[in-house]
Coordinates of C-alpha atoms (C1' of nucleotides) in Angstrom, one line a residue:
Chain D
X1 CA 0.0 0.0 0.0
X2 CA 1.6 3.2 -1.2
X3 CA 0.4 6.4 -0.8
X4 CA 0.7 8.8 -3.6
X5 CA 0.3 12.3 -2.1
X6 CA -0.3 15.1 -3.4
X7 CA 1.0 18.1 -1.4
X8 CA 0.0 21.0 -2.7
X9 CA -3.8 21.7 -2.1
X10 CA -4.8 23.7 -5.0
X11 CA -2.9 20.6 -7.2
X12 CA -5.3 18.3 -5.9
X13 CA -8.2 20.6 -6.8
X14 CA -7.0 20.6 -10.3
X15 CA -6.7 17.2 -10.6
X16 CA -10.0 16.8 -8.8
X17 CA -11.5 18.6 -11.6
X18 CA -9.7 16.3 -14.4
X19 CA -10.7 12.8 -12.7
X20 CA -11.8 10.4 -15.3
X21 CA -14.2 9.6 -13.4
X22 CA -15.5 12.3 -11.9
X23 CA -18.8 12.1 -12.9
X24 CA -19.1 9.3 -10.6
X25 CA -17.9 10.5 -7.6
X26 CA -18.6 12.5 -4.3
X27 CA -17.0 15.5 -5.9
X28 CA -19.4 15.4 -9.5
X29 CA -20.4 19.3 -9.3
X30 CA -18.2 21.2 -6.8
X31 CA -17.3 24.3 -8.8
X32 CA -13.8 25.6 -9.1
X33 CA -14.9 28.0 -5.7
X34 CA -15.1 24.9 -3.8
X35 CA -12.2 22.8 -4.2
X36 CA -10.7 26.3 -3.2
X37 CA -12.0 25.1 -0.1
X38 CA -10.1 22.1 0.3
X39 CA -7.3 22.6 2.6
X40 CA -6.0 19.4 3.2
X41 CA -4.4 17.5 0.0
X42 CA -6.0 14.8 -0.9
X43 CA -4.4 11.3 -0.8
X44 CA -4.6 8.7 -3.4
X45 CA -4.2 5.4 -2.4
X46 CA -3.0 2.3 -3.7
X47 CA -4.2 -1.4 -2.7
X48 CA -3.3 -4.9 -3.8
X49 CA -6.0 -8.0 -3.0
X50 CA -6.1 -9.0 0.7
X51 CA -5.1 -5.5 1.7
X52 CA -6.9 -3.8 4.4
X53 CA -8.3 -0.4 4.3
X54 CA -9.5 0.1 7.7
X55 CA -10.6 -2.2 10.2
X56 CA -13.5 -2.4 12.3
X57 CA -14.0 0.2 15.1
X58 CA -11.0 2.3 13.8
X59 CA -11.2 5.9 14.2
X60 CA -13.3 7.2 11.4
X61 CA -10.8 10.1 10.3
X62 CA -11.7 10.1 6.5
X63 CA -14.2 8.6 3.8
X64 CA -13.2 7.2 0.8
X65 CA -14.0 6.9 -3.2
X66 CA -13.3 3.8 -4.8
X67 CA -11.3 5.0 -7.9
X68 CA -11.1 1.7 -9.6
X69 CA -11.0 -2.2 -8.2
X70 CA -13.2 -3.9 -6.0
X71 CA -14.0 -3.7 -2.1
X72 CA -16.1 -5.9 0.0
X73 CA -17.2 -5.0 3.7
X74 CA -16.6 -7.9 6.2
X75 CA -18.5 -7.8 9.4
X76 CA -17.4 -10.7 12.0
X77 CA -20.2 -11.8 14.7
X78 CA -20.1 -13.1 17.9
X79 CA -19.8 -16.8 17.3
X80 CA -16.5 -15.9 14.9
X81 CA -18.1 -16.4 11.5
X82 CA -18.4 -13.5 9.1
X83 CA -20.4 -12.0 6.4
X84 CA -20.1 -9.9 4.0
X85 CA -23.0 -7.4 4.1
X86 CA -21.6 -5.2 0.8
X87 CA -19.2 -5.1 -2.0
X88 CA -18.3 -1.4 -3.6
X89 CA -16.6 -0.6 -6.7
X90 CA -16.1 2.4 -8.9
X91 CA -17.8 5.4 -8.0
X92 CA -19.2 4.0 -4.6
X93 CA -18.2 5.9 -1.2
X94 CA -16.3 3.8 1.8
X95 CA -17.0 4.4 5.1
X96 CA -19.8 6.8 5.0
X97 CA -20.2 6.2 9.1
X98 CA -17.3 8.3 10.0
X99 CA -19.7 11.7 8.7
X100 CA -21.4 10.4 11.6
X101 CA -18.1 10.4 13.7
X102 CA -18.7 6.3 14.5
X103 CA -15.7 4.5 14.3
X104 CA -15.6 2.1 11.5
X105 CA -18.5 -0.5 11.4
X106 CA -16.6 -3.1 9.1
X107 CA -13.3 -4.3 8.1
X108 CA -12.7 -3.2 3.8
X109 CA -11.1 -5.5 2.2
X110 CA -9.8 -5.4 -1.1
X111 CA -10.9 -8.0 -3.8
X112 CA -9.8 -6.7 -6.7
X113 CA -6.8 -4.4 -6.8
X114 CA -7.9 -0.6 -5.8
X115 CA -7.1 2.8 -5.9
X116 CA -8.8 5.1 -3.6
X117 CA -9.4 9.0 -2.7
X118 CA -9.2 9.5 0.7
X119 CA -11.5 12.5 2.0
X120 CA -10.6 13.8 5.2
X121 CA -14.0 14.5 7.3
X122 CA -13.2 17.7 8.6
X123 CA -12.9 18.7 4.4
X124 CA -16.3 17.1 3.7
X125 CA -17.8 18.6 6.9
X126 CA -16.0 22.5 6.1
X127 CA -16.8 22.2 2.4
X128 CA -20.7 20.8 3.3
X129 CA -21.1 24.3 4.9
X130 CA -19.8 26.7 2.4
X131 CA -21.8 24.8 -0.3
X132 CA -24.6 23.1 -1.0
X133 CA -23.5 21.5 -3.8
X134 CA -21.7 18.1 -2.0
X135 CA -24.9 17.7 -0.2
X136 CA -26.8 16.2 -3.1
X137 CA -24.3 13.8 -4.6
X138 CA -24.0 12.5 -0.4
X139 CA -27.9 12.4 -0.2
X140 CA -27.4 10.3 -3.8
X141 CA -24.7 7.5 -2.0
X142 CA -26.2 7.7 0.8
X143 CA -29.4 6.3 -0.8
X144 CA -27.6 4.4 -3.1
X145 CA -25.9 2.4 -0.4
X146 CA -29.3 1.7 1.0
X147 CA -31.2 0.5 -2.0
X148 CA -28.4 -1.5 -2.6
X149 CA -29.0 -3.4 1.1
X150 CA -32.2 -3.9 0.0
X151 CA -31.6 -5.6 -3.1
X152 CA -29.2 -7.5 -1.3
X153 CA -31.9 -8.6 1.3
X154 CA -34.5 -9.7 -1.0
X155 CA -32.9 -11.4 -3.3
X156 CA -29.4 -12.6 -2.2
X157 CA -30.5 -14.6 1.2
X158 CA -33.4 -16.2 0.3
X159 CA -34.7 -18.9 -2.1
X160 CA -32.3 -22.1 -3.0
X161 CA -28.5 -21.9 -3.2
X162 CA -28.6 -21.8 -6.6
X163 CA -31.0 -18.8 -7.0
X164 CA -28.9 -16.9 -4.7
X165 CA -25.4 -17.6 -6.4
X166 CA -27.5 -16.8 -9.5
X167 CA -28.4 -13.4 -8.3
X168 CA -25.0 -12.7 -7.1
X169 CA -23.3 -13.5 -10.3
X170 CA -26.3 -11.2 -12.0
X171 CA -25.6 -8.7 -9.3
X172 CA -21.7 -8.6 -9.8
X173 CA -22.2 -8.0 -13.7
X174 CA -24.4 -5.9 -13.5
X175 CA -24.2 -2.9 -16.2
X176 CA -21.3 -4.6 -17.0
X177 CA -21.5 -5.0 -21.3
X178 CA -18.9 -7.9 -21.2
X179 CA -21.0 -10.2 -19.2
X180 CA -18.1 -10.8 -17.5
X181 CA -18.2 -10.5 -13.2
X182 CA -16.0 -10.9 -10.6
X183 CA -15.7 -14.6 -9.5
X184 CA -15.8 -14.3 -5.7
X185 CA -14.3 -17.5 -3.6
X186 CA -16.1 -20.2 -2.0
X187 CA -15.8 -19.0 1.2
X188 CA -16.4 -15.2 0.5
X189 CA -19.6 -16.7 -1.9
X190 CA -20.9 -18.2 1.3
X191 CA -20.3 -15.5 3.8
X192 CA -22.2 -13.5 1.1
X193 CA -25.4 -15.5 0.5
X194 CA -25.5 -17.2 4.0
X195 CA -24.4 -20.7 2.5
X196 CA -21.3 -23.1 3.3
X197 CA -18.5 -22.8 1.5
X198 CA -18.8 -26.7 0.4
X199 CA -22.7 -25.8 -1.3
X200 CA -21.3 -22.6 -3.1
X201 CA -18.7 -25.1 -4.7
X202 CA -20.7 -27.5 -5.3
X203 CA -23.3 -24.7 -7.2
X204 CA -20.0 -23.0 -9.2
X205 CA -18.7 -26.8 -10.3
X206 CA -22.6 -27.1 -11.3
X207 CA -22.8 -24.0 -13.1
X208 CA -19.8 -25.0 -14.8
X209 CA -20.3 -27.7 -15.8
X210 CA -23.6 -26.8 -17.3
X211 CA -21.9 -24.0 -19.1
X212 CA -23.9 -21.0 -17.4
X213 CA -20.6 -19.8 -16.4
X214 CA -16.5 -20.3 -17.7
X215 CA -13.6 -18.9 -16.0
X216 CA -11.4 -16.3 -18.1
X217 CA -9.3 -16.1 -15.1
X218 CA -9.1 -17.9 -11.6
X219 CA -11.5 -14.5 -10.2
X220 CA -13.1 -13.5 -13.3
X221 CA -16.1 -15.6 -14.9
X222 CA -18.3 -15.1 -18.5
X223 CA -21.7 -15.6 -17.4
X224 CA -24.6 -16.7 -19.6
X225 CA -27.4 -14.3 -18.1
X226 CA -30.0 -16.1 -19.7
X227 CA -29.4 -18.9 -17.9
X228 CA -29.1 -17.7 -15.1
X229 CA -32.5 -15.7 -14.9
X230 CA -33.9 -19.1 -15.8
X231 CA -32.5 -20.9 -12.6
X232 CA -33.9 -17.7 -10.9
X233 CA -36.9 -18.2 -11.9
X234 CA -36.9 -21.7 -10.6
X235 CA -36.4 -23.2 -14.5
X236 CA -37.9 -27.2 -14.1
X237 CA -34.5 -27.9 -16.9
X238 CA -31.9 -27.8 -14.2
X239 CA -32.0 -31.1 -13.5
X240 CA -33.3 -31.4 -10.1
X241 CA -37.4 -31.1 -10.0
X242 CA -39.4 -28.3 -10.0
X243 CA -38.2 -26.1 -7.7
X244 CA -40.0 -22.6 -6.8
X245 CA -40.6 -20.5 -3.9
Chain L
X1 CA -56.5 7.6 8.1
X2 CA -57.2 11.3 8.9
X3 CA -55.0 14.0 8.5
X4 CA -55.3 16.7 11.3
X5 CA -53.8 19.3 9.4
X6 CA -52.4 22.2 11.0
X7 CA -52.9 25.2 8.8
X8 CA -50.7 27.8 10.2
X9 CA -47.0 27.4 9.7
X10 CA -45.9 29.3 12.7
X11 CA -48.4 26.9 14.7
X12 CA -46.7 24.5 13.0
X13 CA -43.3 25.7 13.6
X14 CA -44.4 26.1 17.6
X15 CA -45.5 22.4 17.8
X16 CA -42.3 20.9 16.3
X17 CA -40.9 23.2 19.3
X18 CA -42.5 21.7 21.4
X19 CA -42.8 18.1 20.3
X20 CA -42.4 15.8 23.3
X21 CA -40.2 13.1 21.2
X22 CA -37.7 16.2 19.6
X23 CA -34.7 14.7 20.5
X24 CA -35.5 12.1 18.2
X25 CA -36.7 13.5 15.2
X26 CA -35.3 15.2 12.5
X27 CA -35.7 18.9 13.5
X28 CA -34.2 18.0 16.5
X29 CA -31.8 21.2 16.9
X30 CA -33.4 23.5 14.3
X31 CA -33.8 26.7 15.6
X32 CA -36.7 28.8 15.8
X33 CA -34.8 30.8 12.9
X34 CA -35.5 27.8 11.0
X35 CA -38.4 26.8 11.7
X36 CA -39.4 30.3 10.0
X37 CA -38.5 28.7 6.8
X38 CA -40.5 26.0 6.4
X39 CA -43.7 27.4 4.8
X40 CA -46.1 24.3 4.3
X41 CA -47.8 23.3 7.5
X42 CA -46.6 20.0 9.0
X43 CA -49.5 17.4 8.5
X44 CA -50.2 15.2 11.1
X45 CA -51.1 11.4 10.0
X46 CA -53.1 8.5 12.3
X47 CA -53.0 5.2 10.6
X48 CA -54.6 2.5 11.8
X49 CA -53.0 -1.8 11.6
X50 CA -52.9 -2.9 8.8
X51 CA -53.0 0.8 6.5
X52 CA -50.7 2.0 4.1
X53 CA -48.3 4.9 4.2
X54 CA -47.4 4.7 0.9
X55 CA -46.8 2.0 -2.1
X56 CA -43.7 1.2 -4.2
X57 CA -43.2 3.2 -7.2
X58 CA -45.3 6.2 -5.5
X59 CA -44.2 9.7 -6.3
X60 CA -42.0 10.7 -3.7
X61 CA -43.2 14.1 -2.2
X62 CA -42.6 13.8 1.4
X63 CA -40.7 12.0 4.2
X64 CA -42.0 10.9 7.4
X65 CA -41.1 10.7 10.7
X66 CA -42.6 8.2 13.2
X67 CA -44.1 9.8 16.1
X68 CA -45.3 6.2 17.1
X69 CA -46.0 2.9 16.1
X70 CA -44.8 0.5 13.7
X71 CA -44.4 0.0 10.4
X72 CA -43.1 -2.4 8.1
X73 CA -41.3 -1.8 4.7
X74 CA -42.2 -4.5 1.9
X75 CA -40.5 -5.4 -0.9
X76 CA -41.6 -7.8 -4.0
X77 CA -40.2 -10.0 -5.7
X78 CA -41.2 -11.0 -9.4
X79 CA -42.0 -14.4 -8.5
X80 CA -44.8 -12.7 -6.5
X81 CA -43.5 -13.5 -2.6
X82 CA -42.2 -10.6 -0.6
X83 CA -40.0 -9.9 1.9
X84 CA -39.8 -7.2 4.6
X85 CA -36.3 -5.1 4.5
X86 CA -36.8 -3.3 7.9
X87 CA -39.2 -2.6 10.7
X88 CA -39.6 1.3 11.7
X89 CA -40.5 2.4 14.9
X90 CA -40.5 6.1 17.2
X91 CA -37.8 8.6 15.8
X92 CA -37.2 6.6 12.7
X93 CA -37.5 8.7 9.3
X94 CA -39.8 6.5 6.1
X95 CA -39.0 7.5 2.8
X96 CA -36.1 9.0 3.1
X97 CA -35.5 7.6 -0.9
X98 CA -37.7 11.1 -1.7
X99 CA -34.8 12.9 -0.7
X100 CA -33.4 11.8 -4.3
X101 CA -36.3 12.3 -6.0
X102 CA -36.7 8.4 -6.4
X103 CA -39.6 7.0 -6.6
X104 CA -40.8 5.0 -3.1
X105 CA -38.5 1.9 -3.3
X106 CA -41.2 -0.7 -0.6
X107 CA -44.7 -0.8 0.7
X108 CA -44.8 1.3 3.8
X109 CA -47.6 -0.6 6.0
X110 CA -48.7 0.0 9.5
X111 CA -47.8 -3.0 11.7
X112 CA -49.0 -1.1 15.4
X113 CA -51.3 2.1 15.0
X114 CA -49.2 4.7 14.0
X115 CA -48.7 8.5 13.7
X116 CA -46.7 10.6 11.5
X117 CA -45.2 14.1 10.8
X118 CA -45.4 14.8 6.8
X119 CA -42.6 16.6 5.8
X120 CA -42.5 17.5 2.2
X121 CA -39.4 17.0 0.2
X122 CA -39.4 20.9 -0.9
X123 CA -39.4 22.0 2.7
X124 CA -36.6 19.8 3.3
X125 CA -34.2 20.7 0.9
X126 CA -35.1 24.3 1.3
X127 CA -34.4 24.0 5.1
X128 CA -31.3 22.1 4.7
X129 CA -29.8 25.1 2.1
X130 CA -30.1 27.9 5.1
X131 CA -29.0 25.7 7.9
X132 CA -26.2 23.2 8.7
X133 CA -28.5 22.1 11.4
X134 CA -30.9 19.4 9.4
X135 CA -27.4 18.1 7.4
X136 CA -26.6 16.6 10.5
X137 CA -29.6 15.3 11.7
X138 CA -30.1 13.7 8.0
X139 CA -26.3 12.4 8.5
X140 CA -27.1 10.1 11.3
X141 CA -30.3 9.2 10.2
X142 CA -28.9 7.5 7.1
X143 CA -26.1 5.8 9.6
X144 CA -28.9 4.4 11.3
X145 CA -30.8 2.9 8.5
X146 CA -27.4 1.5 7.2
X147 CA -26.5 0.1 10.2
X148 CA -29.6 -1.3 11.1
X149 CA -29.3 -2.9 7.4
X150 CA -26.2 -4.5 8.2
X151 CA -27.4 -5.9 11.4
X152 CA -29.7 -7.4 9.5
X153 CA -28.0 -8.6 7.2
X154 CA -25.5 -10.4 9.9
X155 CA -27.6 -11.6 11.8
X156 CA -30.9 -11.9 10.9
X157 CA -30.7 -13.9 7.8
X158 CA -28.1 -16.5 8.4
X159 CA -28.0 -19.8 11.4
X160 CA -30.9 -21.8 12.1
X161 CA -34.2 -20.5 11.9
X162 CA -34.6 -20.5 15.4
X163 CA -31.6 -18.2 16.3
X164 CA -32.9 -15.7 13.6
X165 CA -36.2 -15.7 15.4
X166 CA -34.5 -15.6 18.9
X167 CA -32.6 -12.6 16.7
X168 CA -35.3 -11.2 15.5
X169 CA -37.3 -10.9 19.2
X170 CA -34.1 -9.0 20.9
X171 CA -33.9 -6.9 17.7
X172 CA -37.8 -5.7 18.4
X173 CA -37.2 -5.4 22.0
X174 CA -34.0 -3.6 21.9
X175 CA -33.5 -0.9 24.3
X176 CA -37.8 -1.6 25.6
X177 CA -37.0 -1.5 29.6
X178 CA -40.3 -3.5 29.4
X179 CA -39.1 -6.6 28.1
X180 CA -41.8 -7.0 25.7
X181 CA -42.4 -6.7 22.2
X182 CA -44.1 -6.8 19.2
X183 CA -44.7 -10.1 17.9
X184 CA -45.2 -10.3 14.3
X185 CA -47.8 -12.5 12.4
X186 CA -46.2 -16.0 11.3
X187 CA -46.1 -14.8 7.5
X188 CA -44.3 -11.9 8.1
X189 CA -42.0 -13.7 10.6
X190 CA -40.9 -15.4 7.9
X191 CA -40.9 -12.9 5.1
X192 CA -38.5 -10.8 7.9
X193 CA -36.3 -14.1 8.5
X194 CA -36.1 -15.8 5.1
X195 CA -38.0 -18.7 6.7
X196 CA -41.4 -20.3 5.7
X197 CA -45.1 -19.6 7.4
X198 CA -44.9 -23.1 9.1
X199 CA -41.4 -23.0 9.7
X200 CA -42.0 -19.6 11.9
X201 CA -45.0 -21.3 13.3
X202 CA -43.3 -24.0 14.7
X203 CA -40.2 -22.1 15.9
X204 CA -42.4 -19.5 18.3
X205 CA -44.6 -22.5 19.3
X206 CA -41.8 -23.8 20.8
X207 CA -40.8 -20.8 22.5
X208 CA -44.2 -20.5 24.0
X209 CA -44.1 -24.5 25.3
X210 CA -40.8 -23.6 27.2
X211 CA -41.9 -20.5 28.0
X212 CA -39.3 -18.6 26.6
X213 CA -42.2 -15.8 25.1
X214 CA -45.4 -15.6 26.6
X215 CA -47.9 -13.8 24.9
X216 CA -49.3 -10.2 26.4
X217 CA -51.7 -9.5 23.8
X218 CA -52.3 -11.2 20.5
X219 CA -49.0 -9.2 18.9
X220 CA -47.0 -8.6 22.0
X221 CA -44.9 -10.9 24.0
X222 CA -43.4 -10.8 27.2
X223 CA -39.4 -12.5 26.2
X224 CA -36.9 -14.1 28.1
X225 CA -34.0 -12.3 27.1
X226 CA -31.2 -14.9 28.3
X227 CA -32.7 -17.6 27.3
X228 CA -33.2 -16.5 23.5
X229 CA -29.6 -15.7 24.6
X230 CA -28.6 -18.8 24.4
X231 CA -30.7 -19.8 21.7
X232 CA -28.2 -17.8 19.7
X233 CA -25.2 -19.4 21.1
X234 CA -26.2 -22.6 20.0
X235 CA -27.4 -23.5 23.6
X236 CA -27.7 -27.2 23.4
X237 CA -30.5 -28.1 26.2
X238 CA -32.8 -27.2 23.6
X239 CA -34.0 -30.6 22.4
X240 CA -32.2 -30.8 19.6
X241 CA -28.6 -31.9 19.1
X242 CA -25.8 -29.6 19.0
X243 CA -25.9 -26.6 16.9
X244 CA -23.7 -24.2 16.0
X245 CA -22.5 -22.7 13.2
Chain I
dC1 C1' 9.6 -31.5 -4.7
dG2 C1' 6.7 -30.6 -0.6
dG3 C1' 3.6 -27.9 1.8
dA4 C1' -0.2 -24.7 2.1
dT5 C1' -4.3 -23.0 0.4
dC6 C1' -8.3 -23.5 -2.1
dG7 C1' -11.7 -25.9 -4.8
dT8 C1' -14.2 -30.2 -5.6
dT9 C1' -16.7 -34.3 -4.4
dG10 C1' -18.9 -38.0 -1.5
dA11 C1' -21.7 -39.9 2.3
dC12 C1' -24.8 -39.0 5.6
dA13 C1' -27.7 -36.6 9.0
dG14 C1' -30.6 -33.2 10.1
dG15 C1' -33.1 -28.9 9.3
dT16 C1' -36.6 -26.9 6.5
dA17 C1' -39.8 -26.6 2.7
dT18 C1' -43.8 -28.6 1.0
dC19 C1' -48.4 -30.4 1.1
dA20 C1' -52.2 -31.2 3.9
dA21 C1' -55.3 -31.2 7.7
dT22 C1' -56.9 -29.6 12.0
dG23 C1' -57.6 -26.0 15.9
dC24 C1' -58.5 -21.3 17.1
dT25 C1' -60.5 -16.6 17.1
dG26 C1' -62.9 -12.5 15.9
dG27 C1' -66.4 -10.7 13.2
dT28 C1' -70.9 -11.1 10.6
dG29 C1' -75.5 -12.0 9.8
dG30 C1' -79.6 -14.7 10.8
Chain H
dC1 C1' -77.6 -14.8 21.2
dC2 C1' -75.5 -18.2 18.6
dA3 C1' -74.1 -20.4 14.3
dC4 C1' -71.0 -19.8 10.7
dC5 C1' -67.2 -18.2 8.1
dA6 C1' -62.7 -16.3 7.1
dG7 C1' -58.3 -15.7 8.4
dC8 C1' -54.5 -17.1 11.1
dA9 C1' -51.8 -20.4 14.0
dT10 C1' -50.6 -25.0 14.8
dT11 C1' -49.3 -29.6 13.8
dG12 C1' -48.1 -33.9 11.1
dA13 C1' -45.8 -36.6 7.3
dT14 C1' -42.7 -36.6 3.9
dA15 C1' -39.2 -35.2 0.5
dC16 C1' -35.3 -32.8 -0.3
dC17 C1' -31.9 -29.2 0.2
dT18 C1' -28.1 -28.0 2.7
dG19 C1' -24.8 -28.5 6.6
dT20 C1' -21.4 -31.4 8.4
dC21 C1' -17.5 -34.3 8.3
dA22 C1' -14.1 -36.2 5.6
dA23 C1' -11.2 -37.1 1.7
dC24 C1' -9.0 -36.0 -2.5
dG25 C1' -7.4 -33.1 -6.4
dA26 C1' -5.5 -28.6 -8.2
dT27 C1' -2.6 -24.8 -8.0
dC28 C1' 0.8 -21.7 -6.4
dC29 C1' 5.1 -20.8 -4.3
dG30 C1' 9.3 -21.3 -1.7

DNA sequence: CGGATCGTTGACAGGTATCAATGCTGGTGG
DNA sequence: CCACCAGCATTGATACCTGTCAACGATCCG
């Protein structure tokens, strides 16, 4: 993990303004007149898989944009196992809770190699008040992140192992033209779906075999969406009987 | 469901003043400066068991907070079940998806007679341009629903159906001195917990036999906290064999 | 090459869904 | 007032999905 900082405040603005992806992230319409407001630079941060960004109850001292990669939020419980209630990627916010001055409420992992702009709170909180302009694109992660739960609720932990890996793979490519997704492992696919790690093998071998899915790399899979919508929707073909809920 | 409109917006302004559950509400520390700005009287809503607040897909013109009561959000799924994504009660904020001008995502539905404060979406984002004072207030009530998601999420969705029901019991009674608390119907039991009608049935049947819940009213339940306690932990004196997870 | 990690597969038991039938309760109308 | 109905809760029998325990194969890396 190797910070890249940028030490000169009005630098950062500049580039701020120039991100490729700017459209997507927390920054979208600040106007030249607020990044003026920015006193801190702004770090940009590097992760490889496995990393850690933060760790649960850490002190909340900045929120983060996921420039590029893929992030999932790890959440341990009492009994030692662990889920994992959400995965971000490009344009989604990190560690929204520390606005609220709560320390950490996950461990962030990264899946996928990452990059990262780290947003001090005190600059989101200064720049909030000297312009209204932040405010809408936080009301729009904030709700994002939420809507997002839901989905996950409904559809990801309920109904057969199979429906739920379906909707995972469906979930992880979504708007994604390739059809390709991010191929979680077995044990991350079960602490996702509520599942062992032994049935979300034995659904991924299934899946393969069948041809709904092929690996283009150890963590990346084509999926056939068709097919998977059909084993969603409880499709009688799949071998087993008719299965519907 | 009758609105008791208040017609005057200083009357209106006076009464959030005054509101007997302000520290939990949105306007919590608006100041009477503020209160000047908000220029549509507040409605007042009484809903009765069973009523609904508002349905998916709904144009989004107002948020609500709950002055008491209960109500549950309901999602569908396109194989026609449902599930519900979260339970709302005092000083929790529905609809807060308005905010971002999208369309109600669930069913809101009156679980325990209810009453709300209307607060239209214009007033809001008027409010929140001349004060700092809302931003914050807004700020921890999306921590909370987030949070309360993940808890979900965790733990309310994963183990044996009768720790998520154990779960579920302490979730509803949390922080209720009283020890009691609302006990849902069967169905919804399950369409909170992932589980089936019968499968719900069974599980608080159970309960009842070993008097771990013992009914108060129809839908309220005196629990015993430790011994749902141990449910959790895989207690094994409960009949069965060993089970953890 | 050997070890570690991860994915796969098998056998089996047990939890849950499913299908079906029977109590229970509150409200309605005769 | 009581019979009756509709909706909900409960319970049983059975099939099957999934968890559990265990072994084996694959891959990566030192």
């Amino acid at each position: 993990m190797q910070p890249d900082q940028i030490n000169n405040a009005w630098h950062t603005a500049a580039k701020c303004e120039e991100c490729a992806i700017r459209s997507m992230v927390l920054f979208a319409d600040l106007t030249k007149d607020d990044f003026d407001h920015i006193h801190h630079p702004i770090h940009e941060l590097n992760f490889a898989t496995g990393e850690t960004l933060y760790n649960q109850g850490d002190k909340p001292e900045a929120i983060y944009t996921v420039r590029s990669g893929l992030v999932k939020l790890v959440s341990y419980l009492s009994d030692g196992s662990f889920r994992i209630v959400r995965i971000l990627r490009q344009g989604d916010v990190v560690g929204l809770e520390a606005l609220d001055e709560k320390p950490y409420l996950h461990h962030a992992v990264i899946l996928e190699t990452a990059s990262f702009c780290r947003l001090p709170v005190s600059d989101i909180k200064a720049l909030n008040e000297s312009s209204p302009h932040l405010f809408k694109q936080l009301t729009a992660r904030w709700q994002r992140v939420i809507s997002d739960a839901d989905t996950w609720l409904s559809k990801l932990t309920s109904g057969f192992a199979k429906q739920r890996v379906a909707h995972l793979l469906l979930y992880l490519a979504r708007d994604c033209k390739t059809k390709q997704c991010y191929l979680p492992g077995r044990e991350d696919m079960g602490a996702l779906l509520a599942i062992t790690t032994e049935t979300a093998s034995r659904v991924i071998a299934e899946f393969k075999r069948k041809g709904y899915i092929k690996l283009a790399s150890p963590h990346q899979a084509m999926i056939d969406q068709e097919a998977l919508n059909a084993i969603i929707q409880g499709d009688p073909e799949d071998s087993s009987v008719q299965n519907q809920r």
